[in-house]
Coordinates of C-alpha atoms and ligand atoms in Angstrom, one line a residue:
Chain A
M211 CA -3.5 38.2 12.6
S212 CA -1.3 35.2 13.3
K213 CA 0.5 33.4 10.5
Q214 CA -1.6 30.3 11.1
L215 CA -5.0 32.1 10.9
L216 CA -3.8 34.0 7.9
T217 CA -2.9 30.8 6.0
K218 CA -6.3 29.2 6.8
V219 CA -8.3 32.3 5.9
G220 CA -6.2 32.5 2.7
M221 CA -7.2 29.0 1.7
V222 CA -10.9 29.6 2.4
V223 CA -10.8 32.9 0.4
L224 CA -9.1 31.1 -2.5
L225 CA -11.7 28.3 -2.6
F226 CA -14.8 30.3 -1.9
V227 CA -14.1 33.8 -3.3
V228 CA -11.2 33.8 -5.8
V229 CA -12.0 30.7 -7.8
P230 CA -15.8 31.3 -8.0
A231 CA -15.0 34.9 -9.0
V232 CA -12.8 33.7 -11.9
L233 CA -15.4 31.1 -12.9
M234 CA -18.2 33.7 -12.9
A235 CA -16.0 36.1 -14.9
F236 CA -15.5 33.6 -17.7
D237 CA -18.9 32.0 -17.2
R238 CA -18.3 29.0 -19.4
G239 CA -19.9 25.6 -18.6
Y240 CA -16.7 23.9 -19.5
F241 CA -14.7 25.7 -16.7
Y242 CA -17.3 24.9 -14.1
Q243 CA -17.1 21.3 -15.2
I244 CA -13.3 21.2 -14.8
A245 CA -13.6 22.8 -11.4
T246 CA -16.0 20.2 -10.1
I247 CA -14.0 17.3 -11.6
A248 CA -10.9 18.7 -9.9
A249 CA -12.7 18.8 -6.6
V250 CA -13.9 15.2 -7.0
F251 CA -10.4 14.0 -7.8
V252 CA -8.8 16.0 -5.0
L253 CA -11.2 14.2 -2.6
L254 CA -10.3 10.8 -4.2
A255 CA -6.6 11.4 -3.9
A256 CA -6.9 12.7 -0.4
S257 CA -8.8 9.6 0.7
L258 CA -6.3 7.2 -1.0
H259 CA -3.5 9.2 0.7
L260 CA -4.8 8.0 4.1
V261 CA -4.6 4.3 3.3
T262 CA -1.7 4.2 0.9
G263 CA 0.4 7.2 1.8
V264 CA 0.0 7.2 5.6
A265 CA -0.8 3.6 6.5
G266 CA 1.4 2.3 3.7
L267 CA -1.1 -0.2 2.2
L268 CA -0.8 -0.3 -1.6
H269 CA -4.5 -0.1 -2.6
L270 CA -5.2 -0.8 -6.3
G271 CA -8.9 -0.8 -6.2
H272 CA -9.9 2.6 -4.9
A273 CA -12.0 3.5 -8.0
A274 CA -14.4 0.7 -7.2
F275 CA -15.4 2.3 -3.9
Y276 CA -15.8 5.6 -5.7
G277 CA -18.1 3.6 -8.1
I278 CA -20.2 2.2 -5.3
G279 CA -20.8 5.7 -4.0
A280 CA -21.7 6.9 -7.5
Y281 CA -24.1 4.0 -8.2
V282 CA -25.8 4.3 -4.8
A283 CA -26.3 8.0 -5.2
A284 CA -27.4 7.8 -8.8
L285 CA -29.8 4.8 -8.3
L286 CA -31.3 6.3 -5.1
G287 CA -31.9 9.5 -7.0
S288 CA -33.2 8.1 -10.3
E289 CA -35.1 5.0 -9.1
L290 CA -36.3 5.9 -5.6
E291 CA -36.3 9.7 -5.8
I292 CA -34.1 9.9 -2.7
G293 CA -32.2 13.1 -3.3
F294 CA -28.8 14.4 -2.6
T295 CA -29.2 15.2 1.1
L296 CA -29.7 11.6 2.0
G297 CA -28.0 10.1 -1.1
L298 CA -24.6 11.6 -0.2
P299 CA -24.2 10.0 3.2
A300 CA -25.8 6.8 1.9
A301 CA -23.1 6.7 -0.8
G302 CA -20.3 7.1 1.7
L303 CA -21.7 4.6 4.1
A304 CA -22.4 2.0 1.4
A305 CA -18.8 2.2 0.2
A306 CA -17.5 2.0 3.7
F307 CA -19.7 -1.0 4.4
V308 CA -18.5 -2.9 1.4
A309 CA -14.9 -2.0 2.3
F310 CA -15.5 -3.3 5.8
L311 CA -16.7 -6.7 4.4
V312 CA -13.8 -7.1 2.0
A313 CA -11.3 -5.9 4.6
L314 CA -12.1 -8.6 7.0
P315 CA -10.2 -11.3 5.1
T316 CA -7.8 -9.0 3.4
M317 CA -6.1 -7.1 6.2
R318 CA -3.8 -9.8 7.3
L319 CA -2.2 -9.9 3.9
I320 CA 1.0 -8.0 3.5
S321 CA 2.7 -5.9 0.8
I322 CA 2.3 -7.2 -2.7
Y323 CA -0.4 -9.8 -1.6
F324 CA -2.5 -7.0 -0.3
A325 CA -2.1 -5.0 -3.5
V326 CA -3.2 -8.0 -5.6
A327 CA -6.1 -8.6 -3.3
T328 CA -7.3 -5.0 -3.7
L329 CA -6.8 -5.2 -7.5
A330 CA -9.1 -8.3 -7.5
I331 CA -11.7 -6.5 -5.3
G332 CA -11.6 -3.6 -7.7
Q333 CA -12.1 -5.8 -10.8
M334 CA -14.9 -7.8 -9.1
L335 CA -16.8 -4.6 -8.3
Y336 CA -16.2 -3.3 -11.8
L337 CA -17.6 -6.5 -13.3
I338 CA -20.7 -6.2 -11.0
F339 CA -21.2 -2.6 -12.3
L340 CA -20.9 -3.9 -15.8
N341 CA -22.9 -7.1 -15.7
W342 CA -25.6 -6.8 -13.0
V343 CA -27.8 -5.2 -15.7
S344 CA -31.1 -5.4 -13.8
V345 CA -29.7 -3.0 -11.1
T346 CA -26.8 -1.1 -12.6
K347 CA -28.2 -0.9 -16.2
G348 CA -24.9 -2.5 -17.2
P349 CA -22.8 -0.8 -19.9
N350 CA -25.5 1.7 -20.6
G351 CA -24.9 3.4 -17.3
V352 CA -27.3 5.4 -15.2
L353 CA -28.8 8.8 -16.0
L354 CA -29.6 11.1 -13.1
F355 CA -31.8 14.0 -14.0
S356 CA -32.5 15.4 -10.6
G357 CA -30.5 18.3 -9.5
I358 CA -28.8 18.8 -6.1
D359 CA -31.4 19.3 -3.4
F360 CA -29.5 20.6 -0.4
F361 CA -31.7 20.4 2.7
G362 CA -34.7 21.5 0.8
F363 CA -32.9 24.1 -1.4
D364 CA -32.7 23.2 -5.1
I365 CA -29.3 24.0 -6.4
E366 CA -29.4 24.5 -10.1
S367 CA -27.0 27.2 -11.0
E368 CA -23.5 26.1 -12.0
I369 CA -22.0 28.4 -9.3
G370 CA -24.3 26.9 -6.7
I371 CA -23.2 23.4 -7.6
Y372 CA -19.6 24.5 -7.4
Y373 CA -20.2 25.8 -3.9
V374 CA -21.9 22.6 -2.7
V375 CA -19.2 20.3 -4.2
T376 CA -16.3 22.4 -3.0
A377 CA -17.8 22.7 0.5
I378 CA -18.2 19.0 0.8
M379 CA -14.8 18.3 -0.6
A380 CA -13.2 20.9 1.7
L381 CA -14.9 19.5 4.8
S382 CA -13.8 16.0 4.0
V383 CA -10.2 17.1 3.4
V384 CA -10.3 18.9 6.8
V385 CA -11.3 15.6 8.4
L386 CA -8.6 13.7 6.5
Y387 CA -6.1 16.4 7.6
R388 CA -7.0 15.8 11.2
L389 CA -6.6 12.1 10.8
T390 CA -3.2 12.6 9.2
N391 CA -1.9 15.3 11.4
S392 CA -2.6 13.8 14.8
Y393 CA -1.3 11.0 17.0
Y394 CA -3.8 8.8 15.2
G395 CA -1.8 9.6 12.1
N396 CA 1.4 8.7 13.9
A397 CA -0.2 5.3 14.7
L398 CA -1.0 4.8 11.0
R399 CA 2.5 5.8 10.0
S400 CA 4.0 3.3 12.5
L401 CA 2.1 0.5 10.7
R402 CA 3.7 1.6 7.4
E403 CA 7.1 1.7 9.0
D404 CA 7.1 -1.6 10.9
D405 CA 3.9 -3.2 11.9
Q406 CA 5.4 -5.8 14.2
C407 CA 7.2 -3.1 16.1
A408 CA 3.9 -1.1 16.3
A409 CA 2.2 -4.2 17.8
A410 CA 4.9 -4.3 20.4
M411 CA 3.9 -0.8 21.3
G412 CA 0.3 -1.9 22.0
I413 CA -1.2 -1.0 18.6
N414 CA -3.9 -3.3 17.3
V415 CA -2.5 -3.6 13.7
T416 CA -5.4 -5.3 12.0
V417 CA -8.0 -3.1 13.5
L418 CA -6.1 0.1 12.6
K419 CA -5.5 -1.0 9.0
M420 CA -9.2 -1.8 8.7
Q421 CA -10.1 1.6 10.0
A422 CA -7.9 3.4 7.5
F423 CA -9.3 1.3 4.6
V424 CA -12.9 1.8 5.6
I425 CA -12.5 5.6 6.3
S426 CA -10.8 5.9 2.9
A427 CA -13.7 4.1 1.2
F428 CA -16.2 6.3 2.9
F429 CA -14.7 9.4 1.4
A430 CA -14.3 7.7 -2.0
G431 CA -18.0 7.0 -1.8
L432 CA -18.8 10.7 -1.1
A433 CA -16.6 11.6 -4.2
G434 CA -18.7 9.1 -6.2
A435 CA -22.0 10.8 -5.2
L436 CA -20.5 14.2 -6.1
W437 CA -19.5 12.8 -9.5
A438 CA -22.9 11.3 -10.1
Y439 CA -24.7 14.5 -9.3
T440 CA -22.4 16.8 -11.2
T441 CA -22.1 14.8 -14.4
G442 CA -25.7 13.5 -14.3
Y443 CA -24.6 10.3 -16.0
I444 CA -22.3 7.4 -14.8
S445 CA -21.1 4.2 -16.5
P446 CA -18.8 1.4 -15.4
N447 CA -15.8 2.7 -17.2
D448 CA -15.7 5.8 -14.9
F449 CA -14.6 3.3 -12.2
N450 CA -12.3 0.9 -13.9
F451 CA -8.7 -0.1 -13.0
S452 CA -7.2 2.8 -14.9
Q453 CA -9.1 5.3 -12.7
S454 CA -7.6 3.6 -9.6
I455 CA -4.2 3.9 -11.2
L456 CA -4.8 7.6 -12.1
V457 CA -5.6 8.4 -8.4
L458 CA -2.6 6.4 -7.2
A459 CA -0.4 8.4 -9.6
M460 CA -1.8 11.6 -8.1
V461 CA -0.8 10.5 -4.6
V462 CA 2.6 9.3 -5.7
V463 CA 3.5 12.3 -7.8
G464 CA 2.3 14.6 -5.1
G465 CA 4.3 12.7 -2.4
L466 CA 3.4 9.5 -0.5
G467 CA 2.2 10.4 3.0
S468 CA 1.6 14.0 2.2
L469 CA -1.9 15.4 2.1
P470 CA -1.0 18.7 0.3
G471 CA 0.9 16.5 -2.1
A472 CA -2.2 14.5 -2.9
V473 CA -4.1 17.7 -3.5
I474 CA -1.4 19.1 -5.7
G475 CA -1.0 15.8 -7.6
A476 CA -4.8 15.6 -8.3
L477 CA -4.9 19.2 -9.5
L478 CA -1.9 18.7 -11.7
L479 CA -3.2 15.5 -13.4
I480 CA -6.6 16.9 -13.9
L481 CA -5.7 20.4 -15.0
L482 CA -2.6 19.7 -17.1
P483 CA -4.4 17.7 -19.8
E484 CA -7.0 20.5 -20.0
V485 CA -4.5 23.2 -20.3
L486 CA -2.8 21.3 -23.0
R487 CA -6.1 20.7 -24.9
D488 CA -4.9 22.9 -27.8
V489 CA -1.9 20.6 -28.3
G490 CA -4.2 17.8 -29.5
D491 CA -3.9 14.1 -29.0
T492 CA -0.2 14.3 -28.2
R493 CA -1.0 16.0 -24.9
N494 CA -1.1 12.7 -23.1
I495 CA 2.5 12.2 -24.0
F496 CA 3.3 15.5 -22.3
V497 CA 1.3 14.5 -19.2
G498 CA 3.3 11.2 -19.2
L499 CA 6.5 13.1 -19.4
V500 CA 5.7 15.4 -16.6
M501 CA 4.8 12.4 -14.4
F502 CA 7.9 10.6 -15.4
G503 CA 10.1 13.6 -14.7
A504 CA 8.4 14.2 -11.4
I505 CA 9.2 10.7 -10.2
L506 CA 12.8 10.8 -11.5
F507 CA 13.7 14.1 -10.1
L508 CA 11.5 14.3 -7.0
P509 CA 11.0 10.7 -5.9
K510 CA 9.6 11.9 -2.6
G511 CA 6.9 13.9 -4.5
L512 CA 6.2 17.5 -5.4
F513 CA 5.4 18.2 -1.7
G514 CA 7.0 15.3 0.2
E515 CA 5.8 14.0 3.6
V516 CA 8.6 15.6 5.6
S517 CA 7.7 19.1 4.4
A518 CA 4.0 18.3 4.6
L519 CA 4.2 17.4 8.3
R520 CA 6.4 20.4 9.0
F521 CA 4.0 22.6 7.2
A522 CA 1.1 21.2 9.3
R523 CA 3.0 21.7 12.5
R524 CA 4.5 25.1 11.9
I525 CA 2.4 27.0 9.4
L526 CA -1.0 25.5 10.2
G527 CA -0.3 25.3 13.9
S528 CA -1.1 21.6 14.4
G529 CA 2.1 20.9 16.3
W530 CA 2.4 20.8 20.1
S531 CA 4.7 23.4 21.4
G532 CA 4.3 22.9 25.2
S533 CA 7.9 21.8 25.7
A534 CA 10.5 24.0 27.6
D535 CA 11.9 25.3 24.3
N536 CA 8.5 25.8 22.6
R537 CA 9.5 23.8 19.6
E538 CA 6.6 22.4 17.4
V539 CA 6.8 18.7 17.8
G540 CA 4.2 16.0 17.9
W541 CA 0.5 17.0 17.6
E542 CA -1.8 19.5 19.3
Chain B
M225 CA 5.0 -11.9 47.1
T226 CA 4.2 -13.5 43.7
A227 CA 6.6 -12.9 40.9
L228 CA 5.8 -10.3 38.2
L229 CA 6.6 -12.7 35.4
E230 CA 6.5 -16.5 35.7
L231 CA 7.5 -19.0 33.0
D232 CA 6.4 -22.5 33.4
G233 CA 7.8 -25.3 31.2
L234 CA 7.9 -23.0 28.2
T235 CA 8.8 -24.9 25.0
R236 CA 8.9 -24.0 21.4
H237 CA 9.7 -26.3 18.5
F238 CA 10.7 -25.1 15.0
G239 CA 10.3 -28.3 12.9
G240 CA 12.7 -30.7 14.4
L241 CA 14.5 -28.1 16.4
T242 CA 13.6 -27.3 20.0
A243 CA 14.6 -23.6 20.2
V244 CA 13.3 -23.3 23.8
D245 CA 13.1 -26.4 25.9
E246 CA 11.1 -26.6 29.1
V247 CA 12.2 -23.3 30.5
T248 CA 10.8 -22.5 34.0
T249 CA 11.9 -19.3 35.8
H250 CA 10.5 -16.1 37.2
V251 CA 11.2 -12.4 37.4
G252 CA 10.3 -10.7 40.7
Q253 CA 9.0 -7.1 41.0
G254 CA 11.9 -4.7 40.8
E255 CA 14.5 -7.2 39.7
L256 CA 17.1 -6.8 37.0
V257 CA 17.6 -10.2 35.5
G258 CA 20.1 -11.1 32.8
L259 CA 19.5 -13.8 30.2
I260 CA 22.6 -15.1 28.5
G261 CA 23.7 -17.9 26.3
P262 CA 25.8 -18.6 23.2
N263 CA 24.5 -17.9 19.7
G264 CA 21.3 -19.7 18.9
A265 CA 20.7 -20.7 22.5
G266 CA 17.1 -19.5 22.2
K267 CA 17.2 -16.2 24.0
T268 CA 15.4 -14.2 21.4
T269 CA 12.9 -17.0 20.9
L270 CA 12.2 -17.0 24.7
F271 CA 11.6 -13.2 24.5
N272 CA 9.3 -13.7 21.6
L273 CA 7.3 -16.3 23.6
I274 CA 7.0 -13.9 26.6
S275 CA 5.9 -10.9 24.5
G276 CA 3.4 -12.8 22.3
F277 CA 5.3 -12.7 19.1
T278 CA 5.7 -16.5 19.0
R279 CA 3.2 -19.0 20.3
P280 CA 4.6 -21.6 22.6
S281 CA 4.4 -25.3 21.7
S282 CA 3.7 -25.9 25.3
G283 CA 4.1 -24.3 28.7
A284 CA 2.6 -21.1 30.2
V285 CA 3.5 -17.5 30.7
R286 CA 2.0 -15.6 33.6
F287 CA 2.3 -11.8 34.0
K288 CA 1.1 -10.1 37.2
G289 CA -0.5 -13.4 38.2
E290 CA -2.6 -13.5 35.0
E291 CA -2.0 -16.2 32.3
I292 CA -1.0 -14.4 29.0
T293 CA 0.1 -17.5 27.0
G294 CA -0.9 -17.1 23.4
L295 CA -2.1 -13.5 23.6
P296 CA -1.2 -11.3 20.6
P297 CA 1.6 -8.8 21.1
H298 CA -0.5 -5.7 21.4
Q299 CA -2.5 -7.2 24.2
V300 CA 0.6 -8.3 26.1
A301 CA 1.9 -4.7 25.7
H302 CA -1.3 -3.3 27.1
R303 CA -0.8 -5.4 30.2
G304 CA 2.4 -3.5 30.9
M305 CA 5.2 -5.2 29.1
S306 CA 7.4 -3.4 26.7
R307 CA 10.3 -4.7 24.6
T308 CA 13.1 -3.7 22.2
F309 CA 14.4 -5.8 19.3
Q310 CA 17.8 -7.4 18.8
N311 CA 18.2 -5.9 15.3
L312 CA 17.2 -2.4 16.3
R313 CA 13.8 -1.4 15.0
V314 CA 12.9 2.2 15.0
F315 CA 10.5 3.9 12.5
P316 CA 13.0 5.3 10.1
N317 CA 10.8 7.8 8.2
M318 CA 9.3 9.3 11.3
T319 CA 10.8 12.0 13.5
V320 CA 12.6 11.1 16.7
F321 CA 9.7 12.7 18.7
D322 CA 7.0 10.9 16.7
N323 CA 8.9 7.6 17.2
I324 CA 8.7 8.0 20.9
S325 CA 5.1 9.1 20.7
V326 CA 4.1 5.7 19.3
G327 CA 5.0 4.1 22.6
A328 CA 2.9 6.7 24.5
L329 CA -0.1 6.5 22.2
G330 CA 0.1 2.7 22.1
A331 CA -0.3 2.6 25.9
L332 CA -2.8 5.5 26.3
G333 CA -4.7 4.8 23.1
V334 CA -5.9 7.1 20.3
G335 CA -9.1 6.9 18.2
A336 CA -10.0 8.0 14.7
F337 CA -13.0 9.9 16.0
Q338 CA -11.2 11.7 18.8
S339 CA -8.4 12.8 16.5
V340 CA -11.0 14.7 14.5
I341 CA -12.9 16.3 17.3
G342 CA -12.2 16.7 21.0
G343 CA -9.0 14.6 21.6
R344 CA -6.9 17.5 22.8
K345 CA -6.5 16.4 26.3
R346 CA -5.2 13.0 25.2
S347 CA -2.9 14.6 22.7
H348 CA -1.3 16.7 25.4
E349 CA -0.9 13.7 27.6
I350 CA 0.9 11.9 24.8
S351 CA 3.0 14.9 23.9
E352 CA 4.1 15.5 27.5
R353 CA 5.0 12.0 28.2
S354 CA 6.9 11.7 24.9
W355 CA 8.8 14.9 25.6
E356 CA 9.8 13.7 29.1
M357 CA 11.2 10.5 27.6
L358 CA 13.0 12.4 24.9
E359 CA 14.7 14.6 27.5
R360 CA 15.5 11.6 29.6
V361 CA 17.6 10.0 26.8
G362 CA 19.0 13.4 25.8
L363 CA 17.6 13.5 22.3
N364 CA 15.7 16.8 22.5
E365 CA 18.0 18.6 20.2
Q366 CA 17.1 16.0 17.5
A367 CA 13.4 16.0 18.2
N368 CA 12.4 16.8 14.6
D369 CA 15.1 14.8 12.8
L370 CA 14.1 11.6 11.0
A371 CA 15.1 8.6 13.0
A372 CA 16.9 7.3 10.0
N373 CA 19.4 10.1 10.2
L374 CA 20.5 9.4 13.8
S375 CA 23.7 7.7 14.6
Y376 CA 23.5 4.0 15.5
G377 CA 24.1 4.6 19.2
K378 CA 21.4 7.2 19.4
R379 CA 18.9 5.0 17.6
K380 CA 19.5 2.4 20.3
Y381 CA 18.5 5.0 22.9
L382 CA 15.6 6.1 20.8
E383 CA 14.3 2.5 20.8
I384 CA 14.6 2.3 24.5
A385 CA 12.9 5.7 25.0
R386 CA 10.0 4.5 22.8
A387 CA 9.6 1.4 25.0
L388 CA 9.8 3.5 28.2
A389 CA 7.1 5.9 26.9
M390 CA 4.7 3.0 27.4
E391 CA 5.5 3.3 31.1
P392 CA 5.8 -0.5 31.4
D393 CA 6.0 -2.6 34.5
L394 CA 8.4 -4.9 32.8
L395 CA 11.0 -3.9 30.2
I396 CA 12.7 -6.5 28.2
L397 CA 15.8 -5.6 26.2
D398 CA 17.2 -7.9 23.5
E399 CA 20.9 -7.2 23.2
P400 CA 20.8 -3.4 23.8
A401 CA 24.6 -3.2 23.8
A402 CA 25.1 -5.0 20.5
G403 CA 27.3 -3.0 18.2
M404 CA 28.4 -0.6 20.9
N405 CA 32.0 0.1 21.9
H406 CA 33.3 0.0 25.5
S407 CA 32.5 3.5 26.6
E408 CA 29.0 3.3 25.0
T409 CA 28.3 0.0 26.7
A410 CA 29.4 1.5 30.1
E411 CA 27.1 4.5 29.6
L412 CA 24.3 2.2 28.7
S413 CA 24.8 -0.1 31.7
Q414 CA 24.7 3.1 33.9
F415 CA 21.4 4.0 32.3
I416 CA 19.9 0.6 32.8
T417 CA 20.9 0.5 36.4
E418 CA 19.4 3.9 36.9
L419 CA 16.1 2.8 35.5
N420 CA 16.1 -0.3 37.7
S421 CA 16.9 1.7 40.8
E422 CA 13.8 3.8 40.1
G423 CA 11.8 0.6 40.5
L424 CA 11.5 -0.6 36.9
T425 CA 11.7 -4.4 36.5
I426 CA 14.1 -5.3 33.6
M427 CA 15.0 -8.5 31.8
L428 CA 18.0 -8.2 29.7
V429 CA 19.4 -10.5 27.0
E430 CA 23.1 -10.3 26.3
H431 CA 25.1 -12.4 24.1
D432 CA 28.3 -11.2 25.8
M433 CA 28.6 -11.9 29.5
S434 CA 30.4 -8.7 30.7
L435 CA 27.5 -6.3 30.7
V436 CA 25.1 -8.7 32.4
M437 CA 27.7 -9.8 35.0
G438 CA 28.3 -6.2 35.9
I439 CA 24.8 -5.0 36.6
C440 CA 22.4 -8.0 37.1
E441 CA 21.4 -9.4 40.4
R442 CA 20.5 -12.7 38.9
V443 CA 21.5 -14.4 35.6
V444 CA 19.6 -17.1 33.7
V445 CA 21.8 -19.1 31.3
L446 CA 20.4 -20.9 28.2
A447 CA 22.2 -23.4 26.1
S448 CA 20.5 -25.2 23.2
G449 CA 17.1 -24.0 24.5
R450 CA 17.6 -25.4 27.9
K451 CA 18.1 -23.5 31.2
I452 CA 21.4 -24.6 32.6
A453 CA 21.9 -22.1 35.3
D454 CA 19.8 -19.5 37.3
D455 CA 21.9 -17.8 39.9
T456 CA 23.9 -14.8 41.0
P457 CA 26.6 -13.6 38.6
V458 CA 29.3 -14.8 40.9
E459 CA 27.9 -18.3 41.0
V460 CA 27.2 -18.4 37.3
R461 CA 30.7 -17.4 36.5
Q462 CA 32.0 -20.5 38.3
N463 CA 29.3 -22.9 37.0
Q464 CA 30.9 -25.7 35.1
A465 CA 27.9 -26.3 32.8
V466 CA 28.0 -22.6 31.8
L467 CA 31.7 -22.6 31.2
D468 CA 31.3 -25.7 29.0
A469 CA 28.5 -24.2 27.0
Y470 CA 30.4 -21.0 26.3
L471 CA 33.6 -22.9 25.5
G472 CA 31.8 -25.4 23.3
G473 CA 29.9 -22.5 21.6
D474 CA 30.7 -22.1 18.0
D475 CA 32.2 -18.6 18.1
E476 CA 33.2 -17.9 21.7
Ligands
ATP870 N1 11.1 -18.6 13.2 C1 12.0 -19.5 13.3 N2 12.0 -20.6 12.5 C2 12.9 -21.6 12.5 N3 13.9 -21.6 13.4 C3 14.0 -20.6 14.2 C4 13.1 -19.5 14.2 N4 13.5 -18.6 15.1 C5 14.6 -19.1 15.7 N5 14.9 -20.3 15.2 C6 16.1 -21.1 15.6 O1 16.0 -21.3 17.0 C7 17.3 -21.3 17.5 C8 17.3 -20.2 18.6 O2 17.3 -18.9 18.0 P1 17.3 -17.6 18.8 O3 17.3 -16.5 17.8 O4 16.3 -17.6 19.8 O5 18.8 -17.6 19.5 P2 19.5 -16.5 20.3 O6 19.9 -17.1 21.6 O7 18.7 -15.2 20.4 O8 20.8 -16.3 19.5 P3 21.7 -14.9 19.2 O9 22.6 -14.8 20.3 O10 22.3 -15.2 17.9 O11 20.7 -13.8 19.1 C9 18.3 -21.0 16.4 O12 18.8 -22.3 16.0 C10 17.4 -20.5 15.3 O13 17.9 -20.8 14.1
MG871 MG1 18.9 -13.3 19.8

């Protein structure tokens, strides 16, 4: 078996055989819960990676789109009895649609102005979750009793839920991987590097930025639906500013522009506080110290962009090697 | 035969300053035209007007017979015009190969959807074209190095290769030899002449006369935004207005 196939098979085995086996061996609800939360945050970080890491737009309101997905899925499920099979895509599309609307006036803003605009959008949506009581139930939040119906199958067991959540997360990450590790990804990176120069190369800067923003919101919406269905209860505070910052921290600690970095960052910041649970309340100080240390000593991230792109080209076989010297460059 | 590029009374004001003042000229298919003038003469502004980066206050730009005045830069680029920048702009945190690929993908186009499924043919096209340009400027050994880590001279070639990867009909170069020493400049003029002899139309800004005088068939001279000469290098060299402009220039 080639190195590339082996790596891919290894990842699938880890996600769908090894982790489930460990979860079943311990068989504790708490462990299942951590595993699904980790999957949700991996998806959130991977989607923010596209817009902030690759396209270079500092997005401070990502959690709001995650919230839209969660509310759409939860309200469709609890009020209209529209289940998971339709609720999941609806959640993604609703988040993408709102992103599209707010992106229209926002995309011409640059750097810090863009960041502040997304911060304002995030706060606005949060206040809607909180105050539009007749629809969102306000601070009481929404209870969702229905389980996951997956194309007619009722998934009730904890391991079943793990498989559904992980499969959707993995599929989404594969799509984000393709968007990152392709010439489309190069176009997005050129915006981050110098958007005027990109325009001189024939790139429609505004349209491309909007695409990155909307695609990222779509996947955040999916993550929201997964969250609503796995916790069964959502409230506005799940989607406030500090959640946006938490996801941003995952992306930065892992390495801006690096998809494996975003995944590692998410796992670290979700699992570390759980591992340190016995330490008590001071554990947050430890988490803070780890983040601080990571930024001080590895400013490019735990798995920086340069290594991530090389990894994608060489180890995962996404590079083009059609040149005379068969070197992996560009994208397949 | 109609000219590839025609400028008609092109003017641009910045507040009270007229940076480009009623410039009318043309560039024919296959020509290598130089644009010179002292500091602040309006050369870069004229390039920005042509390539869509700055909107003219009045006047028109026609490219391949079509009016392109006021079009945004990416649309001008799609029509077959490609440029480099005076202050050297490469994508520093991308590899040399990926830098060049942006020129190719900008011209050929890439989509989000096709990058997920079924865009293999387009990717190969972009890869092959980029590799060809990479070899052409002799940067293949550094294909996977970050552009930021190249020497200044090589970054200059990288920027030109990226512009060439668009396979333009008109290439405009803003002071490509700035910051280069004599032998580097000689090598570059050799390269530019070679591109031109293959049929590429080139417009070249130079601050310094020597490079332009050596390789261009025709030279346009700007001073304080106005065109003061438009002639062969030999004639321009003897033109009194040009001599005055250069002698009167602040740092010549
Ligand atoms: N965006 C702008 N706003 C205001 N003034 C400008 C702007 N761009 C250029 N200018 C002014 O227009 C004049 C022409 O500038 P330009 O950069 O076109 O000159 P140049 O011939 O390229 O000079 P150099 O040889 O130094 O590159 C200068 O006086 C400059 O200060
Ligand atoms: Mg200039």
